[in-house]
Amino acid sequence: MAGEAPLPIEDYALIGDTRTAALVNRNGSIDWLCLPRFDSGACFAALLGDPHNGRWLLRPAGEVRATRRRYRGETLVLETEFETADGTVRVIDCMPPDEEIPNLVRVVEGVEGAVPMRMELVIRFDYGWVVPWVRRVDGVLSAVGGPDALELRTPVEHHGENLTTVADFTVHEGQRVPFVLTWHPSHEPPPPAIDAEAAVALSESWWQRWSSRCTHVGPWREAVMRSLLTLKALTYTPTGGIVAAPTTSLPEHIGGVRNWDYRYTWLRDATFTLYALLSSGYREEACAWREWLLRAVAGSPQQLHLMYGVAGERRLPELTLDWLPGYAGSAPVRVGNAAIKQRQHDVYGEVMDALHVARKAGIPPSANAWRLQRELLDLLESKWKEPDEGLWEVRGPSRHFTHSKMMAWVAFDRAVKAVERSGLEGPVERWRVSRDTIHREVCSRGWDAAKKAFTQSYDCPQLDAALLMMPLVGFLPHHDSRVISTVAAIERELLHGGLLLRYKTAECQDGLPPGEGTFLLCSFWLADNYAMQGRLDEARTLFERLLALRNDVGLLAEQYDPIAGHQLGNFPQAFSHVGLINTAYNLTPRPPAPALERERS
C-alpha cells in the first residue's frame, strides 16, 4: 500500500450527511473522512499520506478496464461502475443525511457477469495516528480508539491482515452486497443497525426533495444545481454554518507549504453565500446561515473574528501533524488555523453587507441584529484607519490593503442605506462622513497613476484580483474609467493560462514562498465584470471555460494549475461553487429582481 502515487484531486467525489463529508476516489477508496463533524479527527487520512493512514477500499480484485461514475440525478448518492474482464460491478456510496449518528453506506451491485471483489478497511483515528483496538462482537467488527468507535456490519466474511480488515468475495449479476460503517462515542453502546438498502433509498429521496426546491432556470441549471448540492453538503445542519471545504492541507502548489485547514466558517463568505442561496430559492438555508452569523459574532465587537467553528467556536489553534507527509509530499499538514488571530478589516463590510442583503430579501429581522451592527460600526470608525492582513490572510507584514478599505466603505454605506431605506435609527450623518472619507482616501492612495489601476495596498504597485469587487459592491460604477482601466491591468498582469491569479506571489510580501495556482473565484469575478461592462461574449466564454474545469461529477477545488491541467487546494471549495452560482445568475436573462441585487452605484 505504501508508495502509491496520489490520485489527482479532481479524481475525488463528495458524499456527506450535512454534518460531515467523505471523499471517494475513482478507484473505489474512501481516503478522507472526519467523524462525527467536519472538523473532527479523520479516521481515514490516506488523502494526506498513504493507505496506512486510513482508508476504505472497495473495488474489483482484478484489472479494471474502464471506470464510470455519476451522482444519481440531483442527489449526493454516488455510483461508481467498474468494467472488468469478468463483468461489470457498481459501487453505491452515500451517507444518510441529517442523522445524529453518522453512517457510511456502501452497496456493491452486480451488473453483469461474476466479478471478484476486494475490500480493505484501514481505520486510523485522529488523522491517521491511532491504531484502534479491533475485535468481533456478535458478528460485528468493532474498532475502538480513545473517544471514537466504529462498527462495520456486512454479510461478507472478513479477517485481519497486517492491521487491515480485508475481504475477498464475488458479486454475481443481480446480486447486492451491503456494507455499513457506523460511528459512535466509544463510551456509549453501539446504535441499532440500519438497513443499507433503505438508507440508500432514504438518502436519494431526501436529496431529491431538497433539489426540487431550486428555482433557478437557465442554460446552466445542471452546474448550478450541483454547486447548490455541494453547498448543502458543506452545511453543518445543527447550526446552519457552512464550511469553506471539508478538507485540510490540500496544497495550493504541489510540494509547497501553502496548505491550510478550511473546515471552518469564514465571515467573508456570508454575502456571497446568502446571495447564491436566495437567488436559487433556498430561503430556509439563507435564514439559518444568517442566524449562524448573528450567533457567531455576538458579544463584544472587539472580539470579532474572521472565521469560526461550525458551531461558532472561537479558538481554532493551529497544529502541525508531523506524522502525515501531506498530499503528494506537500508538507506541513495543518489542523486549526492561525489566521483566526489576524486583523482583517474587510469582515466588518462582509457582515454589514450580508445583513443588508437579508433585509432586502425580506428575511425577518432579528431584535439584536441592528444593535450589533451599530456596535461594530462604532469600532470600525477608528479601526479602518489601521493596517491589517487583508482578505488573503497574508502571513507577512500588515499593510493598508485597498480591498479592506473598500469593504470598510461598504460597511458604512450599508448602514446609511439601512437608515434611508429601512427606517432604522442611527447616527447617519456621522456614517456618511466616514463613508465619504474612506472613498476619497481609497481613490487617492489606492490608485496608481503610472499603472492606471487600483493596487493591492497603498503605495504598492502590485495588482490584486480582489479589486474586481469594486463595481460588484457598488464602490464605483462598472463604467467608471478607473474600473475599466483596473480590469484591463488585471487582465494584462494576472491572467495565467486564461485564468486569474489572486496576485503575483513572487512580488508580494505575503510571508510565504512563492507559487500557487490560479484562484477560481477571481476568474468568476472577472466574468461578472465582463458582463457588467457589456462584454457578454467574453463573459460567457470565460464562464464556459471555468465550467469545463469541473471534474466528471461537477466539483471544483479552490485553485487550478493551467499548465499541469489539475485542480489544486482544498476540495470541493464552497467559494468556487458560490462564484459559479452567482456568475450563472448574472449571465442568465431574467426579469428584474431588485430584492436580491447586490448594491451597484
Coordinates of C-alpha atoms in Angstrom, one line a residue:
M1 CA 0.0 0.0 0.0
A2 CA 2.8 2.4 0.8
G3 CA 4.4 4.3 -2.0
E4 CA 1.2 4.5 -4.1
A5 CA 1.2 7.7 -6.2
P6 CA -1.6 10.1 -5.2
L7 CA -4.5 10.5 -7.5
P8 CA -5.2 14.0 -8.8
I9 CA -7.5 16.0 -6.6
E10 CA -10.2 16.0 -9.3
D11 CA -10.4 12.2 -9.2
Y12 CA -12.4 12.5 -5.9
A13 CA -16.1 12.8 -5.4
L14 CA -18.0 14.0 -2.4
I15 CA -20.6 12.3 -0.2
G16 CA -22.0 13.7 3.0
D17 CA -24.7 13.8 5.6
T18 CA -24.8 17.6 6.2
R19 CA -22.7 17.2 9.4
T20 CA -19.5 15.8 7.8
A21 CA -18.3 14.5 4.4
A22 CA -16.1 11.9 2.8
L23 CA -14.0 11.9 -0.3
V24 CA -14.2 8.8 -2.6
N25 CA -11.7 8.3 -5.4
R26 CA -12.2 6.8 -8.8
N27 CA -10.6 3.5 -7.6
G28 CA -13.3 2.9 -5.0
S29 CA -11.3 4.1 -2.0
I30 CA -12.6 6.5 0.6
D31 CA -9.5 8.4 1.5
W32 CA -10.8 11.2 3.8
L33 CA -13.5 11.1 6.4
C34 CA -13.8 13.1 9.7
L35 CA -16.3 11.9 12.3
P36 CA -18.6 13.0 13.6
R37 CA -18.2 16.6 12.4
F38 CA -16.3 18.3 9.6
D39 CA -13.6 19.5 12.0
S40 CA -13.3 16.2 14.0
G41 CA -10.2 14.0 13.7
A42 CA -10.1 11.9 10.5
C43 CA -10.5 8.2 10.7
F44 CA -9.4 7.9 7.0
A45 CA -6.5 10.2 6.2
A46 CA -4.8 8.5 3.2
L47 CA -5.5 11.6 1.2
L48 CA -2.7 13.3 3.2
G49 CA -0.4 10.3 3.5
D50 CA -0.8 6.8 2.3
P51 CA -3.2 3.9 2.8
H52 CA -1.6 3.1 6.2
N53 CA -3.1 6.4 7.4
G54 CA -6.6 5.1 6.9
R55 CA -8.9 4.3 4.0
W56 CA -11.7 2.1 2.9
L57 CA -11.1 0.4 -0.4
L58 CA -13.9 -1.5 -2.2
R59 CA -13.2 -2.4 -5.8
P60 CA -12.7 -5.3 -8.2
A61 CA -9.8 -7.6 -7.3
G62 CA -8.6 -7.8 -10.9
E63 CA -7.7 -5.3 -13.6
V64 CA -10.3 -2.7 -14.3
R65 CA -10.8 -1.9 -18.0
A66 CA -13.0 1.2 -17.5
T67 CA -14.4 3.3 -14.7
R68 CA -17.5 5.4 -14.9
R69 CA -19.2 7.4 -12.1
R70 CA -22.1 9.7 -11.6
Y71 CA -24.4 11.0 -9.0
R72 CA -28.0 9.7 -9.1
G73 CA -29.7 12.7 -10.6
E74 CA -29.8 15.7 -8.4
T75 CA -28.6 13.9 -5.2
L76 CA -25.4 13.1 -3.3
V77 CA -25.8 9.3 -3.9
L78 CA -22.6 8.3 -5.8
E79 CA -22.4 5.4 -8.2
T80 CA -19.0 4.1 -9.5
E81 CA -19.1 1.5 -12.2
F82 CA -16.1 -0.8 -12.8
E83 CA -15.8 -2.8 -16.0
T84 CA -13.6 -5.9 -15.9
A85 CA -12.9 -9.0 -18.0
D86 CA -15.2 -10.9 -15.7
G87 CA -18.1 -8.5 -15.9
T88 CA -19.3 -5.1 -14.5
V89 CA -20.0 -4.1 -11.0
R90 CA -21.4 -1.0 -9.4
V91 CA -20.5 0.5 -6.0
I92 CA -23.1 2.8 -4.5
D93 CA -21.9 5.2 -1.8
C94 CA -23.8 7.6 0.4
M95 CA -24.2 8.9 3.9
P96 CA -27.9 9.2 5.1
P97 CA -28.4 12.9 5.7
D98 CA -29.2 14.8 8.8
E99 CA -28.8 12.0 11.2
E100 CA -27.3 12.4 14.7
I101 CA -25.2 9.2 14.4
P102 CA -23.2 9.2 11.1
N103 CA -23.4 6.1 8.9
L104 CA -21.4 5.4 5.8
V105 CA -23.2 3.1 3.5
R106 CA -21.7 1.1 0.6
V107 CA -23.6 -1.3 -1.6
V108 CA -21.9 -3.5 -4.2
E109 CA -24.3 -4.3 -7.1
G110 CA -23.6 -7.0 -9.7
V111 CA -24.4 -5.5 -13.2
E112 CA -23.0 -8.2 -15.5
G113 CA -21.1 -11.4 -15.1
A114 CA -19.4 -12.5 -11.8
V115 CA -16.8 -10.1 -10.5
P116 CA -14.2 -11.0 -7.8
M117 CA -14.1 -8.1 -5.3
R118 CA -11.6 -6.9 -2.7
M119 CA -12.3 -4.9 0.4
E120 CA -9.5 -3.3 2.6
L121 CA -10.6 -1.4 5.6
V122 CA -7.8 0.6 7.4
I123 CA -9.1 2.5 10.4
R124 CA -6.8 5.1 11.9
F125 CA -8.4 7.5 14.3
D126 CA -7.0 11.1 15.0
Y127 CA -5.8 11.8 11.5
G128 CA -4.1 8.5 10.8
W129 CA -2.3 8.3 14.1
V130 CA -4.3 6.0 16.4
V131 CA -4.4 2.3 15.6
P132 CA -7.6 1.1 17.2
W133 CA -8.4 -2.0 19.2
V134 CA -10.3 -4.2 16.8
R135 CA -12.5 -7.2 17.8
R136 CA -15.6 -9.1 16.6
V137 CA -18.7 -8.8 18.7
D138 CA -21.8 -10.8 17.7
G139 CA -20.6 -10.9 14.1
V140 CA -20.0 -7.1 14.0
L141 CA -16.5 -5.7 13.6
S142 CA -15.8 -3.1 16.4
A143 CA -12.9 -0.7 16.3
V144 CA -12.2 1.5 19.4
G145 CA -9.6 4.2 19.9
G146 CA -9.8 6.8 22.5
P147 CA -13.2 8.6 22.3
D148 CA -14.1 7.1 18.9
A149 CA -15.7 3.8 17.9
L150 CA -16.7 2.4 14.5
E151 CA -18.9 -0.6 13.8
L152 CA -18.7 -2.5 10.4
R153 CA -21.8 -4.6 9.5
T154 CA -21.8 -6.7 6.4
P155 CA -22.7 -10.3 5.5
V156 CA -19.3 -10.7 3.8
E157 CA -16.7 -12.8 5.7
H158 CA -13.6 -10.7 6.6
H159 CA -10.5 -11.1 8.6
G160 CA -7.4 -9.2 9.7
E161 CA -4.1 -8.9 7.8
N162 CA -1.3 -6.6 8.9
L163 CA -3.6 -4.2 10.9
T164 CA -6.1 -4.2 8.0
T165 CA -9.5 -5.7 7.8
V166 CA -9.8 -7.5 4.4
A167 CA -12.4 -9.5 2.5
D168 CA -12.4 -11.3 -0.9
F169 CA -15.8 -12.1 -2.4
T170 CA -17.5 -12.5 -5.7
V171 CA -20.6 -10.5 -6.9
H172 CA -22.9 -12.0 -9.5
E173 CA -25.3 -10.3 -11.8
G174 CA -28.3 -9.0 -9.9
Q175 CA -26.7 -9.6 -6.5
R176 CA -26.4 -6.7 -4.0
V177 CA -23.9 -6.8 -1.1
P178 CA -24.3 -4.2 1.7
F179 CA -21.7 -2.6 4.0
V180 CA -22.5 -0.1 6.7
L181 CA -19.8 1.7 8.8
T182 CA -21.3 3.5 11.9
W183 CA -19.5 5.9 14.3
H184 CA -20.5 6.4 17.9
P185 CA -18.7 7.6 21.1
S186 CA -16.7 4.8 22.5
H187 CA -18.2 5.2 25.9
E188 CA -21.7 4.5 24.6
P189 CA -23.2 1.3 23.4
P190 CA -23.4 0.8 19.6
P191 CA -26.5 2.3 18.0
P192 CA -29.1 0.0 16.3
A193 CA -28.1 -1.4 12.9
I194 CA -29.6 0.3 9.9
D195 CA -30.7 -1.4 6.6
A196 CA -28.3 -0.4 3.9
E197 CA -30.8 -0.6 1.0
A198 CA -33.3 1.5 3.0
A199 CA -30.6 4.0 3.8
V200 CA -29.7 4.4 0.1
A201 CA -33.4 4.9 -0.8
L202 CA -33.8 7.4 2.1
S203 CA -30.7 9.4 1.0
E204 CA -31.8 9.6 -2.6
S205 CA -35.3 10.8 -1.7
W206 CA -34.0 13.3 0.8
W207 CA -31.7 14.9 -1.7
Q208 CA -34.4 14.8 -4.4
R209 CA -36.8 16.7 -2.2
W210 CA -34.2 19.3 -1.4
S211 CA -33.2 19.7 -5.0
S212 CA -36.8 20.1 -6.1
R213 CA -36.9 23.5 -4.2
C214 CA -34.4 25.1 -6.6
T215 CA -36.0 27.9 -8.5
H216 CA -33.0 28.6 -10.9
V217 CA -33.8 28.3 -14.6
G218 CA -31.4 28.8 -17.4
P219 CA -28.8 27.3 -19.7
W220 CA -26.5 26.3 -16.8
R221 CA -29.0 24.8 -14.4
E222 CA -27.2 21.5 -14.1
A223 CA -24.0 23.2 -13.0
V224 CA -25.8 25.5 -10.6
M225 CA -27.8 22.6 -9.1
R226 CA -24.6 20.5 -8.5
S227 CA -23.0 23.6 -6.9
L228 CA -26.0 24.1 -4.6
L229 CA -25.9 20.4 -3.6
T230 CA -22.3 20.9 -2.8
L231 CA -23.0 23.9 -0.6
K232 CA -25.7 21.9 1.2
A233 CA -23.3 19.1 1.7
L234 CA -20.9 21.6 3.3
T235 CA -23.5 22.8 5.7
Y236 CA -23.5 21.8 9.3
T237 CA -27.2 21.4 9.7
P238 CA -27.5 21.7 13.6
T239 CA -26.2 25.3 13.4
G240 CA -26.5 26.4 9.7
G241 CA -22.8 27.1 9.4
I242 CA -21.1 26.3 6.1
V243 CA -17.5 25.2 6.0
A244 CA -15.2 26.5 3.3
A245 CA -14.2 22.9 2.4
P246 CA -14.4 19.5 4.0
T247 CA -10.6 19.1 3.8
T248 CA -7.4 20.4 5.3
S249 CA -4.0 20.9 3.8
L250 CA -4.6 20.1 0.1
P251 CA -1.8 22.2 -1.4
E252 CA -2.1 25.3 -3.5
H253 CA 1.2 24.4 -5.0
I254 CA 2.4 20.8 -5.2
G255 CA 5.3 20.4 -2.8
G256 CA 4.7 23.8 -1.3
V257 CA 3.7 25.0 2.2
R258 CA 0.5 26.9 1.4
N259 CA -1.6 24.1 3.0
W260 CA -4.4 25.3 5.2
D261 CA -7.3 23.9 7.2
Y262 CA -10.6 25.0 5.6
R263 CA -13.0 23.0 7.7
Y264 CA -14.3 26.2 9.3
T265 CA -16.8 29.0 8.5
W266 CA -15.5 32.4 7.2
L267 CA -17.5 35.6 7.7
R268 CA -16.4 36.9 4.3
D269 CA -18.3 34.1 2.6
A270 CA -21.5 35.5 4.1
T271 CA -22.8 37.8 1.4
F272 CA -21.8 35.6 -1.5
T273 CA -23.4 32.6 0.1
L274 CA -26.6 34.4 1.1
Y275 CA -27.0 35.8 -2.4
A276 CA -26.4 32.4 -4.0
L277 CA -29.0 30.7 -1.7
L278 CA -31.6 33.4 -2.0
S279 CA -31.3 33.7 -5.8
S280 CA -31.9 30.0 -6.1
G281 CA -34.9 29.7 -3.8
Y282 CA -33.3 28.4 -0.7
R283 CA -34.7 30.9 1.8
E284 CA -34.6 28.4 4.8
E285 CA -30.9 27.8 4.3
A286 CA -30.3 31.5 3.9
C287 CA -32.1 32.2 7.2
A288 CA -30.2 29.5 9.0
W289 CA -26.9 31.0 7.7
R290 CA -28.0 34.5 8.8
E291 CA -28.8 33.1 12.3
W292 CA -25.4 31.3 12.5
L293 CA -23.7 34.6 11.6
L294 CA -25.5 36.6 14.3
R295 CA -24.8 34.0 17.0
A296 CA -21.1 33.7 15.9
V297 CA -20.4 37.4 16.1
A298 CA -22.5 38.0 19.2
G299 CA -20.6 39.6 22.1
S300 CA -18.0 42.4 22.2
P301 CA -17.2 43.9 18.8
Q302 CA -13.5 43.9 19.8
Q303 CA -13.7 40.1 19.8
L304 CA -14.9 39.8 16.2
H305 CA -13.1 37.1 14.3
L306 CA -12.8 36.4 10.6
M307 CA -13.7 32.7 11.0
Y308 CA -15.4 30.4 13.5
G309 CA -16.0 26.8 14.0
V310 CA -19.2 25.3 12.6
A311 CA -21.0 25.9 16.0
G312 CA -19.4 29.4 16.4
E313 CA -16.2 28.2 18.3
R314 CA -13.6 31.0 18.6
R315 CA -10.4 29.0 19.4
L316 CA -9.0 27.2 16.5
P317 CA -5.4 26.6 17.4
E318 CA -3.1 25.7 14.5
L319 CA -1.1 22.5 14.9
T320 CA 1.2 20.6 12.5
L321 CA 0.7 16.8 12.1
D322 CA 4.2 15.7 11.5
W323 CA 3.3 12.0 11.0
L324 CA 1.5 12.8 7.8
P325 CA 3.7 13.6 4.8
G326 CA 1.0 15.6 3.0
Y327 CA -0.7 15.2 -0.3
A328 CA 2.0 14.4 -2.9
G329 CA 4.6 15.3 -0.2
S330 CA 3.2 18.8 0.4
A331 CA 4.0 19.4 4.0
P332 CA 3.1 20.6 6.6
V333 CA -0.3 19.1 7.2
R334 CA -2.1 21.6 9.5
V335 CA -5.2 21.4 11.6
G336 CA -6.7 24.6 13.1
N337 CA -6.0 27.9 11.5
A338 CA -3.8 30.6 13.0
A339 CA -5.3 33.2 10.7
I340 CA -8.1 33.5 13.2
K341 CA -5.9 35.8 15.2
Q342 CA -5.3 38.2 12.3
R343 CA -6.8 41.6 11.8
Q344 CA -8.9 41.6 8.7
H345 CA -11.0 44.8 8.5
D346 CA -12.9 43.6 5.4
V347 CA -15.1 41.3 7.6
Y348 CA -17.0 44.3 9.0
G349 CA -18.1 45.1 5.5
E350 CA -19.0 41.5 4.8
V351 CA -21.2 41.3 7.9
M352 CA -22.9 44.5 7.2
D353 CA -23.5 43.6 3.5
A354 CA -24.8 40.1 4.4
L355 CA -27.4 41.5 6.8
H356 CA -28.2 44.2 4.2
V357 CA -28.9 41.5 1.6
A358 CA -31.0 39.6 4.2
R359 CA -33.1 42.8 4.9
K360 CA -33.7 43.4 1.2
A361 CA -34.8 39.8 0.7
G362 CA -37.4 40.2 3.4
I363 CA -35.8 37.8 5.9
P364 CA -37.5 38.7 9.2
P365 CA -35.2 41.0 11.2
S366 CA -33.5 39.9 14.4
A367 CA -34.1 42.0 17.5
N368 CA -30.4 42.2 18.3
A369 CA -29.0 42.4 14.8
W370 CA -29.2 46.1 14.3
R371 CA -27.8 46.8 17.8
L372 CA -24.9 44.5 17.0
Q373 CA -24.3 46.3 13.7
R374 CA -24.2 49.7 15.3
E375 CA -21.6 48.5 17.8
L376 CA -19.5 47.1 15.0
L377 CA -19.7 50.4 13.2
D378 CA -18.6 52.3 16.4
L379 CA -15.5 50.2 16.5
L380 CA -14.8 50.4 12.7
E381 CA -14.8 54.2 12.8
S382 CA -11.3 54.0 14.2
K383 CA -10.3 50.5 13.1
W384 CA -10.5 51.2 9.3
K385 CA -7.5 53.6 9.5
E386 CA -5.2 50.8 10.7
P387 CA -3.3 48.3 8.6
D388 CA -4.4 44.6 8.5
E389 CA -3.6 41.3 6.9
G390 CA -6.3 41.5 4.3
L391 CA -8.7 39.0 2.8
W392 CA -5.9 36.8 1.6
E393 CA -4.7 36.3 5.1
V394 CA -1.1 37.1 4.4
R395 CA 1.4 35.9 6.9
G396 CA 3.8 38.8 6.2
P397 CA 3.7 42.4 7.4
S398 CA 0.4 44.2 7.9
R399 CA -0.5 46.7 5.2
H400 CA -3.1 49.2 4.2
F401 CA -4.9 46.8 1.8
T402 CA -7.1 48.6 -0.7
H403 CA -9.7 45.9 -0.6
S404 CA -10.0 46.1 3.2
K405 CA -10.6 49.9 3.0
M406 CA -13.2 49.4 0.3
M407 CA -15.1 46.9 2.4
A408 CA -15.0 49.3 5.3
W409 CA -16.7 51.8 2.9
V410 CA -19.3 49.0 2.3
A411 CA -20.0 48.7 6.0
F412 CA -20.8 52.4 6.3
D413 CA -22.6 52.6 3.0
R414 CA -25.0 49.7 4.0
A415 CA -25.5 51.4 7.4
V416 CA -26.6 54.6 5.7
K417 CA -28.9 52.7 3.4
A418 CA -30.4 50.9 6.4
V419 CA -31.4 54.3 7.8
E420 CA -32.5 55.8 4.5
R421 CA -34.4 52.8 3.1
S422 CA -35.4 50.6 6.0
G423 CA -36.1 53.3 8.6
L424 CA -33.6 52.0 11.2
E425 CA -32.1 54.5 13.6
G426 CA -28.5 55.6 13.9
P427 CA -26.1 58.5 13.5
V428 CA -26.5 58.6 9.7
E429 CA -24.6 61.9 9.2
R430 CA -21.6 60.5 11.0
W431 CA -21.7 57.4 9.0
R432 CA -22.0 59.4 5.8
V433 CA -18.8 61.3 6.8
S434 CA -16.9 58.1 7.4
R435 CA -18.2 56.6 4.1
D436 CA -17.1 59.6 2.1
T437 CA -13.8 59.9 3.9
I438 CA -12.9 56.3 3.1
H439 CA -14.0 56.7 -0.5
R440 CA -11.8 59.7 -1.1
E441 CA -8.8 58.1 0.6
V442 CA -9.1 54.9 -1.5
C443 CA -9.5 56.8 -4.7
S444 CA -6.4 58.8 -3.8
R445 CA -4.0 56.4 -2.1
G446 CA -5.2 53.1 -3.6
W447 CA -4.9 54.4 -7.2
D448 CA -1.6 54.1 -9.0
A449 CA -1.4 56.7 -11.8
A450 CA 1.5 55.1 -13.5
K451 CA -0.2 51.7 -13.7
K452 CA -3.6 53.3 -14.2
A453 CA -5.1 50.8 -11.7
F454 CA -6.1 50.4 -8.1
T455 CA -3.4 48.3 -6.5
Q456 CA -3.3 45.7 -3.7
S457 CA -2.3 48.2 -1.0
Y458 CA -1.4 51.8 -0.5
D459 CA 1.9 52.9 -2.1
C460 CA 2.3 49.5 -3.6
P461 CA 2.4 48.8 -7.4
Q462 CA 1.2 45.2 -7.2
L463 CA -2.2 44.3 -8.5
D464 CA -4.8 42.2 -6.8
A465 CA -7.8 40.4 -8.3
A466 CA -9.9 41.2 -5.2
L467 CA -10.3 44.7 -6.6
L468 CA -12.6 43.3 -9.2
M469 CA -15.1 43.5 -6.4
M470 CA -15.2 47.4 -6.7
P471 CA -18.2 47.5 -9.1
L472 CA -19.8 44.4 -7.6
V473 CA -20.2 46.0 -4.2
G474 CA -21.0 49.5 -5.7
F475 CA -17.8 51.3 -4.6
L476 CA -17.5 52.6 -8.2
P477 CA -19.8 52.1 -11.2
H478 CA -18.7 49.5 -13.8
H479 CA -18.5 52.2 -16.4
D480 CA -16.1 54.4 -14.4
S481 CA -12.8 54.8 -16.4
R482 CA -10.8 53.7 -13.3
V483 CA -12.7 50.5 -13.0
I484 CA -12.3 49.7 -16.7
S485 CA -8.6 50.5 -16.5
T486 CA -8.1 48.4 -13.4
V487 CA -9.9 45.4 -15.1
A488 CA -7.6 45.8 -18.1
A489 CA -4.5 46.0 -15.9
I490 CA -5.6 42.8 -14.0
E491 CA -6.1 41.1 -17.3
R492 CA -2.7 42.2 -18.5
E493 CA -0.7 41.2 -15.4
L494 CA -2.6 38.4 -13.6
L495 CA -4.1 36.2 -16.3
H496 CA -2.2 32.9 -16.4
G497 CA -3.3 30.4 -18.9
G498 CA -6.5 32.3 -19.4
L499 CA -7.4 32.3 -15.7
L500 CA -6.7 34.7 -12.9
L501 CA -4.1 34.6 -10.2
R502 CA -5.0 36.4 -6.9
Y503 CA -1.8 38.3 -7.1
K504 CA 1.8 37.6 -8.0
T505 CA 3.2 35.7 -5.0
A506 CA 6.8 36.2 -6.2
E507 CA 6.3 40.0 -5.9
C508 CA 4.1 40.5 -2.9
Q509 CA 5.4 40.1 0.6
D510 CA 2.9 37.6 2.0
G511 CA 5.3 35.9 4.3
L512 CA 5.4 32.6 2.3
P513 CA 7.5 31.1 -0.5
P514 CA 6.1 32.0 -3.9
G515 CA 3.9 29.7 -6.0
E516 CA 0.2 28.8 -6.3
G517 CA -2.4 28.0 -8.9
T518 CA -5.0 30.3 -10.4
F519 CA -7.8 31.3 -8.0
L520 CA -11.1 30.2 -9.5
L521 CA -13.3 32.6 -7.6
C522 CA -11.3 35.5 -9.1
S523 CA -12.0 34.3 -12.6
F524 CA -15.7 34.2 -11.8
W525 CA -15.4 37.8 -10.6
L526 CA -13.7 38.7 -13.9
A527 CA -16.6 37.1 -15.8
D528 CA -19.0 39.2 -13.7
N529 CA -17.1 42.4 -14.6
Y530 CA -17.2 41.5 -18.3
A531 CA -20.9 41.1 -18.1
M532 CA -21.4 44.4 -16.3
Q533 CA -19.3 46.1 -19.0
G534 CA -21.4 44.6 -21.7
R535 CA -18.7 42.2 -22.8
L536 CA -21.2 39.4 -22.8
D537 CA -19.4 37.1 -25.3
E538 CA -16.2 37.3 -23.3
A539 CA -18.1 36.7 -20.1
R540 CA -19.8 33.6 -21.4
T541 CA -16.6 32.3 -22.9
L542 CA -14.7 32.6 -19.6
F543 CA -17.7 31.1 -17.7
E544 CA -17.8 28.1 -20.0
R545 CA -14.0 27.7 -19.6
L546 CA -14.5 27.6 -15.8
L547 CA -17.3 25.1 -16.1
A548 CA -15.0 22.9 -18.2
L549 CA -12.6 22.7 -15.3
R550 CA -15.1 20.8 -13.1
N551 CA -14.4 17.2 -12.7
D552 CA -16.6 14.4 -14.1
V553 CA -19.1 14.8 -11.2
G554 CA -19.2 18.6 -11.3
L555 CA -16.9 19.6 -8.5
L556 CA -14.3 22.4 -8.2
A557 CA -11.3 22.9 -5.8
E558 CA -10.1 26.3 -4.8
Q559 CA -7.5 26.7 -7.5
Y560 CA -6.4 25.3 -10.8
D561 CA -3.0 24.8 -12.5
P562 CA -3.5 25.6 -16.2
I563 CA -0.1 24.2 -17.1
A564 CA -0.4 20.8 -15.4
G565 CA -4.1 20.7 -16.0
H566 CA -5.0 19.8 -12.4
Q567 CA -7.1 21.2 -9.6
L568 CA -5.3 22.5 -6.5
G569 CA -6.2 23.4 -2.9
N570 CA -8.9 22.2 -0.6
F571 CA -11.7 20.3 -2.3
P572 CA -14.5 20.8 -3.0
Q573 CA -14.4 24.6 -2.3
A574 CA -17.5 26.4 -1.3
F575 CA -16.2 29.8 -2.6
S576 CA -15.6 28.3 -6.1
H577 CA -19.1 26.9 -6.2
V578 CA -20.7 30.1 -4.8
G579 CA -18.9 32.0 -7.6
L580 CA -20.2 29.6 -10.2
I581 CA -23.8 30.0 -8.9
N582 CA -23.6 33.8 -8.8
T583 CA -22.0 34.2 -12.2
A584 CA -24.6 31.9 -13.8
Y585 CA -27.3 34.0 -12.3
N586 CA -25.7 37.2 -13.5
L587 CA -25.4 35.8 -17.1
T588 CA -28.9 34.3 -17.2
P589 CA -31.6 36.6 -18.7
R590 CA -34.4 37.1 -16.2
P591 CA -37.0 39.6 -15.1
P592 CA -35.7 42.3 -12.7
A593 CA -35.3 41.1 -9.1
P594 CA -34.3 44.2 -7.1
A595 CA -34.7 42.5 -3.7
L596 CA -31.7 40.3 -4.5
E597 CA -29.4 42.6 -6.5
R598 CA -26.1 43.4 -5.0
E599 CA -25.5 47.2 -4.5
R600 CA -24.1 48.9 -7.5
S601 CA -23.6 52.6 -8.0

